[in-house]
XYZ file of C-alpha atoms in Angstrom:
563
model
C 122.404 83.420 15.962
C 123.203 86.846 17.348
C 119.784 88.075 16.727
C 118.938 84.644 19.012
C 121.501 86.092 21.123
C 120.320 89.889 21.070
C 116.961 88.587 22.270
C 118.146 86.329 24.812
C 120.127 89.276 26.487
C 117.278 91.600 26.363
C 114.041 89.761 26.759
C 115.086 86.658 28.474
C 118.035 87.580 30.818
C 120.630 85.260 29.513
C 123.395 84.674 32.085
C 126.398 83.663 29.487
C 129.380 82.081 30.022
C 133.053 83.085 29.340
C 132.621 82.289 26.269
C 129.324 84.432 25.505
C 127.294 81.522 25.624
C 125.061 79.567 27.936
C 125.540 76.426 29.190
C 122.415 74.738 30.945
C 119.234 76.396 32.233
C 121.100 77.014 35.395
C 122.169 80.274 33.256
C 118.863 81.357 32.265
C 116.200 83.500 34.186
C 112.961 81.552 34.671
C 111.209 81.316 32.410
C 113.858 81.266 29.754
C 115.688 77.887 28.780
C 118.855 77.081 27.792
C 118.790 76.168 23.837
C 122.158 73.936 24.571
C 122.317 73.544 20.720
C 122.840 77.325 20.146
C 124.034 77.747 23.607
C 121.207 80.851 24.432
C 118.606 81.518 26.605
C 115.183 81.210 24.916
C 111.400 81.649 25.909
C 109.209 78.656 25.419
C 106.548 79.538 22.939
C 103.309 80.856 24.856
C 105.073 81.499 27.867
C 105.321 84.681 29.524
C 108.141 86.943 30.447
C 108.510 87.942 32.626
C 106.247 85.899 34.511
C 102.639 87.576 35.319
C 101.890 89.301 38.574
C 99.126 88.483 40.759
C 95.907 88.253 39.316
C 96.746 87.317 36.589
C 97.369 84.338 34.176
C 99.672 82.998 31.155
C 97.077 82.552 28.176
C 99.357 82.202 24.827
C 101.788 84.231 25.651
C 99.803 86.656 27.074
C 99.060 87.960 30.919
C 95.484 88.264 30.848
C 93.620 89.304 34.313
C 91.443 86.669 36.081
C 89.982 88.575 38.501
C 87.381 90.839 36.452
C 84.986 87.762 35.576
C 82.759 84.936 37.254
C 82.964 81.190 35.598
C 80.411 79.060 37.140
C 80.946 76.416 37.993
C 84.807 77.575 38.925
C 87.115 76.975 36.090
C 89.872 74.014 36.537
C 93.023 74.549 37.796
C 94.433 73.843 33.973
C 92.425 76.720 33.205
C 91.788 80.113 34.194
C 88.749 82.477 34.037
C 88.976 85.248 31.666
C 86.349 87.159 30.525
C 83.343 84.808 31.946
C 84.767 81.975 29.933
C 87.895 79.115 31.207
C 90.795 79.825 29.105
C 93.263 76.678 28.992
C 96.911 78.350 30.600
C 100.271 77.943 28.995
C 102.470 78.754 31.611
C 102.582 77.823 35.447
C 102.023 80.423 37.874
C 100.556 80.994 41.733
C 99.881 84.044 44.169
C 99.191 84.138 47.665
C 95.605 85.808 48.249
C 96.238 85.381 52.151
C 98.290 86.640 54.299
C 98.438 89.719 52.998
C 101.389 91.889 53.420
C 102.434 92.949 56.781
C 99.876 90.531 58.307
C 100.657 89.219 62.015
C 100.617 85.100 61.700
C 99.620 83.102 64.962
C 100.337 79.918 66.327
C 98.769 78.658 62.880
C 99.103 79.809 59.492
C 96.080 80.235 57.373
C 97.333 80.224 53.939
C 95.833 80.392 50.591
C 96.872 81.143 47.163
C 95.604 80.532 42.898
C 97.316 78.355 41.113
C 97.490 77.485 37.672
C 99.674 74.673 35.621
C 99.434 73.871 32.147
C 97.865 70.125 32.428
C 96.174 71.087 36.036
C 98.211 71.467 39.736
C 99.476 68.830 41.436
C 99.511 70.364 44.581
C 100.330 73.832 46.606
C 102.517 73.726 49.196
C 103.322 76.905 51.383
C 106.242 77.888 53.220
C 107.284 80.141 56.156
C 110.478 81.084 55.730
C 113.024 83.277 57.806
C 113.930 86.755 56.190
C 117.293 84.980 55.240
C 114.984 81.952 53.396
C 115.502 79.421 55.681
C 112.179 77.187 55.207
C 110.563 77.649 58.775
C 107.654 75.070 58.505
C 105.528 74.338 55.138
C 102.106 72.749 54.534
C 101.156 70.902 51.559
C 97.115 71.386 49.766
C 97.194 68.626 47.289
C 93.324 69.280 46.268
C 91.842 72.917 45.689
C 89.306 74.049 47.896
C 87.380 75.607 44.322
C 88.561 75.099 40.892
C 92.236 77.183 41.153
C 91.966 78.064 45.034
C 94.371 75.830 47.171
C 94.718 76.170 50.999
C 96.159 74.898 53.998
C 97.156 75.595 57.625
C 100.504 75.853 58.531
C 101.375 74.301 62.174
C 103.918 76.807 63.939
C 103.830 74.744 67.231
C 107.222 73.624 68.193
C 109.071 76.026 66.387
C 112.643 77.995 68.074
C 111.789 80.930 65.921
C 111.284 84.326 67.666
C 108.361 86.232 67.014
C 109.036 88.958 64.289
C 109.605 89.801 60.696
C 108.877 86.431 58.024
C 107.688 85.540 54.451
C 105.029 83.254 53.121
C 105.844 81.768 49.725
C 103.291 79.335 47.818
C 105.010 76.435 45.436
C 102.786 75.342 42.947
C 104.087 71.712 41.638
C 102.502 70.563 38.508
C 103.488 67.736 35.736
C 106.251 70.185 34.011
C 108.233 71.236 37.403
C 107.334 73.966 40.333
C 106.911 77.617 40.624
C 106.428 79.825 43.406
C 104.879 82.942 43.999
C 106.215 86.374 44.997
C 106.859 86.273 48.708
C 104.807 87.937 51.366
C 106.240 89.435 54.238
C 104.435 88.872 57.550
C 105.184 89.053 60.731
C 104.962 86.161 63.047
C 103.078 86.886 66.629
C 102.145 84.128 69.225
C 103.332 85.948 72.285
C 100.117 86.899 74.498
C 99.399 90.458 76.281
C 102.217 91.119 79.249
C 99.616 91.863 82.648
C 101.308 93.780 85.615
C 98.645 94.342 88.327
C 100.564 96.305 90.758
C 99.933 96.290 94.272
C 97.745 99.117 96.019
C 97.798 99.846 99.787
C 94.871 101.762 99.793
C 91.964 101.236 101.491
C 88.495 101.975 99.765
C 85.106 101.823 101.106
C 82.449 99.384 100.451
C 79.987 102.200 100.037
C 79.927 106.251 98.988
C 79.175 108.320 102.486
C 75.393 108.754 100.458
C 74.799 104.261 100.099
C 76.023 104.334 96.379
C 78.389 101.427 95.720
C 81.910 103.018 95.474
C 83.406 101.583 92.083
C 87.046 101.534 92.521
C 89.394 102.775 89.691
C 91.847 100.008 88.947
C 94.617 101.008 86.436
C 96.783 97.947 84.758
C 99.980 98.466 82.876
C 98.966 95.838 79.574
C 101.708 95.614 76.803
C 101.947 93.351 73.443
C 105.020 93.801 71.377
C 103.539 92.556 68.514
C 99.975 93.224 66.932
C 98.576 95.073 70.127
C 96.275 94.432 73.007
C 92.783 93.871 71.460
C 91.071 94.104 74.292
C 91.141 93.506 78.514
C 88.349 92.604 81.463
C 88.260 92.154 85.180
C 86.627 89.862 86.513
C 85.718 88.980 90.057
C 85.368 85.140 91.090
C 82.997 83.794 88.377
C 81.124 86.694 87.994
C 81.044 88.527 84.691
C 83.793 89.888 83.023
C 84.013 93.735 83.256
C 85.245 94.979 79.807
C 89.038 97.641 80.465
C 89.185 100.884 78.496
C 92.642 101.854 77.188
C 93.219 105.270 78.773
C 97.154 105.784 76.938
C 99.858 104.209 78.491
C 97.226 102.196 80.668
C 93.999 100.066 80.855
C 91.374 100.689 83.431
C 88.598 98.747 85.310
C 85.938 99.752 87.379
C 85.730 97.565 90.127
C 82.411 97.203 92.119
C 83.563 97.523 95.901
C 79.695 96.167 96.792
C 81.458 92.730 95.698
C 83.033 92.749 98.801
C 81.319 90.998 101.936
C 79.633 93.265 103.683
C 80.948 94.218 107.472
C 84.487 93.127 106.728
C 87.621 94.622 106.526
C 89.660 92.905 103.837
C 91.244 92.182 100.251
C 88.667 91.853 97.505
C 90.577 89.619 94.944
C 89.983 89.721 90.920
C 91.606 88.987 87.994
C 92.561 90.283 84.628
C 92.462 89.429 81.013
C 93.569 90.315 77.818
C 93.607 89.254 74.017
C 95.687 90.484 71.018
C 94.268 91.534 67.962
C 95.540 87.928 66.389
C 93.753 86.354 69.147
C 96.897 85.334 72.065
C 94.863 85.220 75.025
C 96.907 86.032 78.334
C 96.538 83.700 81.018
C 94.616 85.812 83.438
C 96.777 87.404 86.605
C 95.325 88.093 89.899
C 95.451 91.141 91.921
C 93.179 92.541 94.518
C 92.081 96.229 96.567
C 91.358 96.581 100.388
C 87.711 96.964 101.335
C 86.802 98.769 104.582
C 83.121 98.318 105.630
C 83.844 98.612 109.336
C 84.113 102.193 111.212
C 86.661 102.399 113.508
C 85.655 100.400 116.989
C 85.810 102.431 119.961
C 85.878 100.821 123.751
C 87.241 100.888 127.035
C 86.007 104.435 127.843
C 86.675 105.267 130.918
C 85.751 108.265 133.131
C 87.543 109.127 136.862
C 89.174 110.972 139.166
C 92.710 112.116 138.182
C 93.876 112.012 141.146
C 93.348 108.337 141.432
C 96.676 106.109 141.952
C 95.935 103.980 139.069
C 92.975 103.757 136.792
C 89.570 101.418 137.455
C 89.526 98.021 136.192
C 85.649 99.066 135.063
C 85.102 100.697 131.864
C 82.496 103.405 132.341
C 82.644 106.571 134.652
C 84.066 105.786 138.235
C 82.839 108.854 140.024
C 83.916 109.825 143.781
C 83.040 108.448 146.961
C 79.881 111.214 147.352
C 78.380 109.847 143.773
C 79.100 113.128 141.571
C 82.233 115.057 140.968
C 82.899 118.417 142.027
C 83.302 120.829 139.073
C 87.082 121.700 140.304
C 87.707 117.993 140.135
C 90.427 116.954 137.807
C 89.540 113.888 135.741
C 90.783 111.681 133.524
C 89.226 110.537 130.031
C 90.742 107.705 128.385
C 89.958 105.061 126.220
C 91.040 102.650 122.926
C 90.580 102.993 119.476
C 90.745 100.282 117.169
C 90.752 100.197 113.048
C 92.498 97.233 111.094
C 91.881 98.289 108.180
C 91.620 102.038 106.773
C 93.346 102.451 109.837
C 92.402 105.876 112.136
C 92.399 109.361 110.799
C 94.637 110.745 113.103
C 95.588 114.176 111.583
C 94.306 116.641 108.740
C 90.702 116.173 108.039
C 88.475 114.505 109.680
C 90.396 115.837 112.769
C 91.605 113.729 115.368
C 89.489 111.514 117.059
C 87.171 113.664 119.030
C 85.000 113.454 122.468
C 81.912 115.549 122.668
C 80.512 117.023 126.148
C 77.018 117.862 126.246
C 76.485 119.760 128.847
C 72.966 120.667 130.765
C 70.643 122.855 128.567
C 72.139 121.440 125.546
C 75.727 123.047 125.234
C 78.242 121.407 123.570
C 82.208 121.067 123.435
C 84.078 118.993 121.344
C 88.000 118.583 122.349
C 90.249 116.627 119.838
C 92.060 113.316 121.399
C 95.590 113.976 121.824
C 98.010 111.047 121.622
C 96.913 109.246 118.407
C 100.132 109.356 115.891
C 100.520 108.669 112.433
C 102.372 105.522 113.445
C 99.409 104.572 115.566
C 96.583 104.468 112.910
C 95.716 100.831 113.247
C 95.422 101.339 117.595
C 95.688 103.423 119.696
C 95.010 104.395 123.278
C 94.141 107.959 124.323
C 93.917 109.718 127.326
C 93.195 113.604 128.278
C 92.768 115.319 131.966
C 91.480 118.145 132.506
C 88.794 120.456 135.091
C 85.340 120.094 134.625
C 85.640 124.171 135.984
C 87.442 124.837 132.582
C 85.360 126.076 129.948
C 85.922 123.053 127.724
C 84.352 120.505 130.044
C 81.609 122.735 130.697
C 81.144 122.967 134.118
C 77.165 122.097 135.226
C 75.298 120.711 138.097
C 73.130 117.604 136.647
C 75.028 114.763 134.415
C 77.513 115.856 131.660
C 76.853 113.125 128.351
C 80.144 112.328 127.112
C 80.511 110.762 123.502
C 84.052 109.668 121.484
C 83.723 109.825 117.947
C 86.562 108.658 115.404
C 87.267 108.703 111.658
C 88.876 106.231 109.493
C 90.649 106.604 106.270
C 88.408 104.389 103.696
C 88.775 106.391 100.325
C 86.318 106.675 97.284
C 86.828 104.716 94.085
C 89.785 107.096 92.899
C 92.098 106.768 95.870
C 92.261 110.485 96.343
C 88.755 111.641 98.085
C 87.832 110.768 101.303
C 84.932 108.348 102.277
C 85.179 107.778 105.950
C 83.524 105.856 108.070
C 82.581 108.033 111.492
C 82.012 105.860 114.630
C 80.378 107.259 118.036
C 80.789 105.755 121.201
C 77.847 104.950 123.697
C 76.602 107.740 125.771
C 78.532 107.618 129.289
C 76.586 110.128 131.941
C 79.349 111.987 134.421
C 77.523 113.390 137.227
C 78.974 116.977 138.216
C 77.871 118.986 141.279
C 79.270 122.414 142.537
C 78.096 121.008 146.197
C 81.123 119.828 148.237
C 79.197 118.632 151.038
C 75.470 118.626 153.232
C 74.309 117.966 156.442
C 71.150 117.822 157.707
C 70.097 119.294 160.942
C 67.238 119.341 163.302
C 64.677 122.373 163.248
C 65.746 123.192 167.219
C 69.668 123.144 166.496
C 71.419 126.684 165.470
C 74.433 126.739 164.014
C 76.160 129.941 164.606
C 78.942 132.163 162.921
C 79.507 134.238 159.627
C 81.621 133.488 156.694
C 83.580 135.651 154.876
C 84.977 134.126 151.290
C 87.735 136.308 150.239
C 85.851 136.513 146.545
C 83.616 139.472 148.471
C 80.866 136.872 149.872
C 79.613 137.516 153.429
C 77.042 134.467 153.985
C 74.994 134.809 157.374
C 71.634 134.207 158.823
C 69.434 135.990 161.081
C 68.172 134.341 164.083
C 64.949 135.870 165.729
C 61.780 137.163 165.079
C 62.944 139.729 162.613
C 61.351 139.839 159.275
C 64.697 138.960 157.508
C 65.650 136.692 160.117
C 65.733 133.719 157.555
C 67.836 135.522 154.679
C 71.289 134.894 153.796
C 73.053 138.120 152.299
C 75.939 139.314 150.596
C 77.961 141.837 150.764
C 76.301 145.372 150.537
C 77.220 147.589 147.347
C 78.731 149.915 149.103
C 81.409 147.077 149.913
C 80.861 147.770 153.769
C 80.518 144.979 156.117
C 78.135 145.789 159.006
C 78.182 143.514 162.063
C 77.232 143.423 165.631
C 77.784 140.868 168.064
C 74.623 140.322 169.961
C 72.969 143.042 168.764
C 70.711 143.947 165.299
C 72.635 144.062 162.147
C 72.056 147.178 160.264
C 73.383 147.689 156.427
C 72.293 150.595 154.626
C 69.619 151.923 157.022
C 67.661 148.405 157.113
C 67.208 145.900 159.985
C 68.461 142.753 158.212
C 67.989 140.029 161.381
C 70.527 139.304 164.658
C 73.745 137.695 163.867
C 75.136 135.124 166.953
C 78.450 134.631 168.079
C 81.951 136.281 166.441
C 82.331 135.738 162.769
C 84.744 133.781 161.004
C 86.807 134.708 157.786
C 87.066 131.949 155.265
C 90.572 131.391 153.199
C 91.323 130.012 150.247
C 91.239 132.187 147.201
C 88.887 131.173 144.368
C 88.938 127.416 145.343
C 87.599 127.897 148.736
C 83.594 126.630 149.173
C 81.217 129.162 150.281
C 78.954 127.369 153.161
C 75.741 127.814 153.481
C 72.179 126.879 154.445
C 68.997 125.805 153.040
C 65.461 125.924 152.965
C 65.435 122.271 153.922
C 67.698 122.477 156.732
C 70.838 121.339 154.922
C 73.687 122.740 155.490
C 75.804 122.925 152.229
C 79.585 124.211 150.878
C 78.816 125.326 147.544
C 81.530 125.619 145.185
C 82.486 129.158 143.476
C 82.192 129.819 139.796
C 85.522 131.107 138.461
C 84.090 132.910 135.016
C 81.802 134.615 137.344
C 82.692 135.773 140.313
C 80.296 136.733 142.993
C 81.268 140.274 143.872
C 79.512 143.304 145.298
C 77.995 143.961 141.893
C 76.478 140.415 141.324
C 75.674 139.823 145.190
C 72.917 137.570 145.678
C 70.022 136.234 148.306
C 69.870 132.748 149.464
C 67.125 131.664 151.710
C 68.001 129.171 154.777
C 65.916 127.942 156.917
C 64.836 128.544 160.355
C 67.173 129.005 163.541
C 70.036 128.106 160.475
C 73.273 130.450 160.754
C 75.700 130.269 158.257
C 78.643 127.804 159.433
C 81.798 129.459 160.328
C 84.507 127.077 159.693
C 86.466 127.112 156.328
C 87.556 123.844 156.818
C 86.852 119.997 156.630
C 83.391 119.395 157.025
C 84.189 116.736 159.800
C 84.894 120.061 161.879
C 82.211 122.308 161.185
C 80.823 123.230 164.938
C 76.796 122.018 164.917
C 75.104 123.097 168.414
């Protein structure tokens, strides 16, 4: 008995009692039994201890490995194959061949496992149990699948278990009892993907500057606690779905702005996807990016006098009375600029909106539109005065084309470049004349005097049968003004015509007209140039016609004294 005993504590695990001895089974490790007539734990004859791992199976006593040879057809479940040949088992025993370890488990657990029972296997059941062993849910195969292979699907739906660590265990129940296998830790995953599409208030363009279709870059936050994020799309309406790349921490999509109606300014919506790698499918969330494919509207240009008490109902140019403005005229530009969606580049580059004057022999000035602010992008109304004598409104005689051009602030596909949409009004025509005023007179009526603009100008006619008798002249170089009343007019030793009646000296400093007359009989007030005044140096001829005298009066033109 105590060599029983000896072998009982070292092969078979005996748990004894106070006494030394066991009791029942319930003192024994498995396989041992309880030999209640010698009170020790003892191996059944052609079992195994301790029990064989996986792979293998109990054949007299013996673990021998199933899993190097091919039986055909597939040996019982009483039996197991062993060296091409179905060797009858003597001991019980099952292993899990799926999961394996570590495995992420889904809504439903595919389970499989080999079992073998002396006498053939009643049936397999498999368990998911809690870390702690509580059973979690169990399915039962009560027929293999082949010979020894047993599976079954285990239902996880209704289940308050939280995703995370758990163990699979297989039961094999066969006419002498149950066994089960070693247990199999998994973890348990049926949460889907977590989708944040953030909002973006940019505004992209339908189109690249060049035509190309402007992909936007859409970047998506995608998480999955458990086995990962398999895989992600975008997808617009019912078109195809546009496979994400994970760019670490974030997935991106290229979204086709061309997708977008064209001419529109608004939200092109989509959706996105994503799968785990055990197959959760996220329901899809919605998000969406502004299109622009409308440059920024420009209207209600208008063109008149500053001067005027309140501006014209008209849109257009409103010129003067006469038809034309003067070149010293001050005048008002103004106008509304409209974008709802980009909104108006108002600063940086593109500059401010812009107007361009092209002025007569194809000179141009562009002057940026003041008044447009940052807080203004979506409208705005601008308005700029100025003299068509300064240098930026180009002063000409003829019609001045005006244009208003503005930017908006689409952006390419990456939300940083710019891809603006440029707008230009329609052509308005401002007609600009340096002639204040004309009359006509008759071939037989002379108008008498001389003018003297304080710029340096002397403007007079001849009258009589002199050779020069029609020329207007400035002053001579030597700065001298020769004049006779009555008499011939002599200026540097040459008979330049006979000047009537006392001459009159204009006022009026750079702003006063210089009068006088022309071929056809007209009799003019021409304005002066202020970048180039007329002096001594740069004195010039201008013909007039017959019997025509260069009018005196520096005034109104109501006043001027015709005879």
């Amino acid at each position: 008995m105590n060599r029983i005993l000896g072998i009982c504590l070292l092969i078979a695990g005996c748990h004894v009692n106070v006494a030394g001895q066991c009791s029942s089974n319930a003192d024994c490790t498995d396989p041992a039994r309880c030999d209640t007539s010698q009170h020790v734990c003892v191996v059944p004859q052609d079992a195994c201890y301790p029990f064989c791992p996986s792979g293998k199976a109990c054949i007299a006593g013996t673990c021998q490995d199933t899993t190097s040879g091919a039986c055909t057809p597939a040996c019982p479940s009483d039996k197991a194959c062993v060296n091409n040949s179905c060797q009858p088992v003597t001991q019980a025993s099952v292993f899990l061949t799926s999961p394996v370890a570590n495995d992420f488990v889904v809504a439903t657990v595919q389970a499989s496992a080999v079992a073998f029972a002396p006498g053939g296997v009643s049936s397999v059941r498999f368990e998911l149990r809690s870390t702690a062993g509580a059973v979690l849910a169990s399915a039962t195969a009560t027929a293999p699948v082949s010979g020894s292979s047993f599976a079954a699907s285990i239902p996880l739906a209704g289940i308050s278990v939280a995703d995370g660590p758990a163990v699979i265990v297989a039961v094999v129940v066969y006419a002498g009892g149950s066994r089960e296998s070693a247990p199999v830790s998994v973890n348990l995953d049926r949460t889907p993907p977590v989708i944040n599409v953030a909002a973006d208030t940019n505004w992209y363009a339908r189109t690249l500057p060049g035509g190309a279709p402007n992909i936007i870059v859409v970047t998506v936050p995608i998480t999955d606690a458990g086995s990962g994020v398999a895989s992600a799309f975008l997808q617009v309406g019912t078109g195809p779905k546009i496979a994400g790349t994970f760019v670490s921490p974030n997935w991106q999509f290229q979204l086709d702005a061309t997708q977008a109606a064209p001419g529109v300014e608004a939200p092109l919506a989509f959706t996105i996807g994503a799968t785990d790698n055990v197959g959760n499918q996220a329901t899809p969330v919605g998000g969406s990016r502004n299109v622009d494919d409308v440059a920024p509207l420009i209207a209600h240009v208008k063109v008149y006098l500053a001067s005027l008490a309140s501006p014209p109902t008209a849109d257009g140019v409103t010129p003067p009375g006469s038809g034309s403005f003067l070149y010293t005229d001050n005048i008002t530009i103004s106008g509304e600029l409209t974008d709802l969606g980009a909104g108006l580049a108002v600063s940086g580059a593109p500059p401010n909106p812009s107007y361009v004057l092209n002025g007569i022999g194809g000179s141009a000035v562009t002057v940026a539109i003041a008044g447009c602010t940052a807080a203004q992008t979506t409208k705005c109304t601008f308005s700029v005065t100025g003299s068509l004598r300064a240098a930026t409104f180009l002063a000409s005689s003829g019609t001045i084309t005006l244009t208003v051009g503005a930017d908006d602030l689409a952006l390419s596909g990456d939300g940083v470049t710019p891809a603006h949409h440029h707008s230009v009004s329609t052509s308005l025509g401002i007609p600009v004349t340096r002639v204040k005023w004309s009359k006509t007179i008759s071939a037989l009526t002379s108008v008498s005097g001389l003018a003297i603009h304080p710029d340096g100008d002397v403007i007079a006619a001849g009258v009589g049968a002199a050779a020069n008798s029609n020329t207007v002249i400035a002053v001579h170089p030597d700065g001298t003004i020769y004049w006779q009343v009555g008499t011939s007019w002599y200026a540097n030793n040459s008979h330049l015509g006979q000047i009537d009646n006392a001459p009159s000296i204009g006022a009026g400093g750079n702003s006063a007209p210089i009068y006088v007359a022309t071929v056809g009989q007209d009799l003019v007030a021409i304005n002066p140039n202020p970048t180039t005044p007329v002096t001594p140096a740069t004195a010039r001829l201008w013909q007039c016609g017959l019997n025509a005298v260069g009018q005196a009066m520096h005034s109104t033109p109501a006043v001027a004294t015709i005879t």
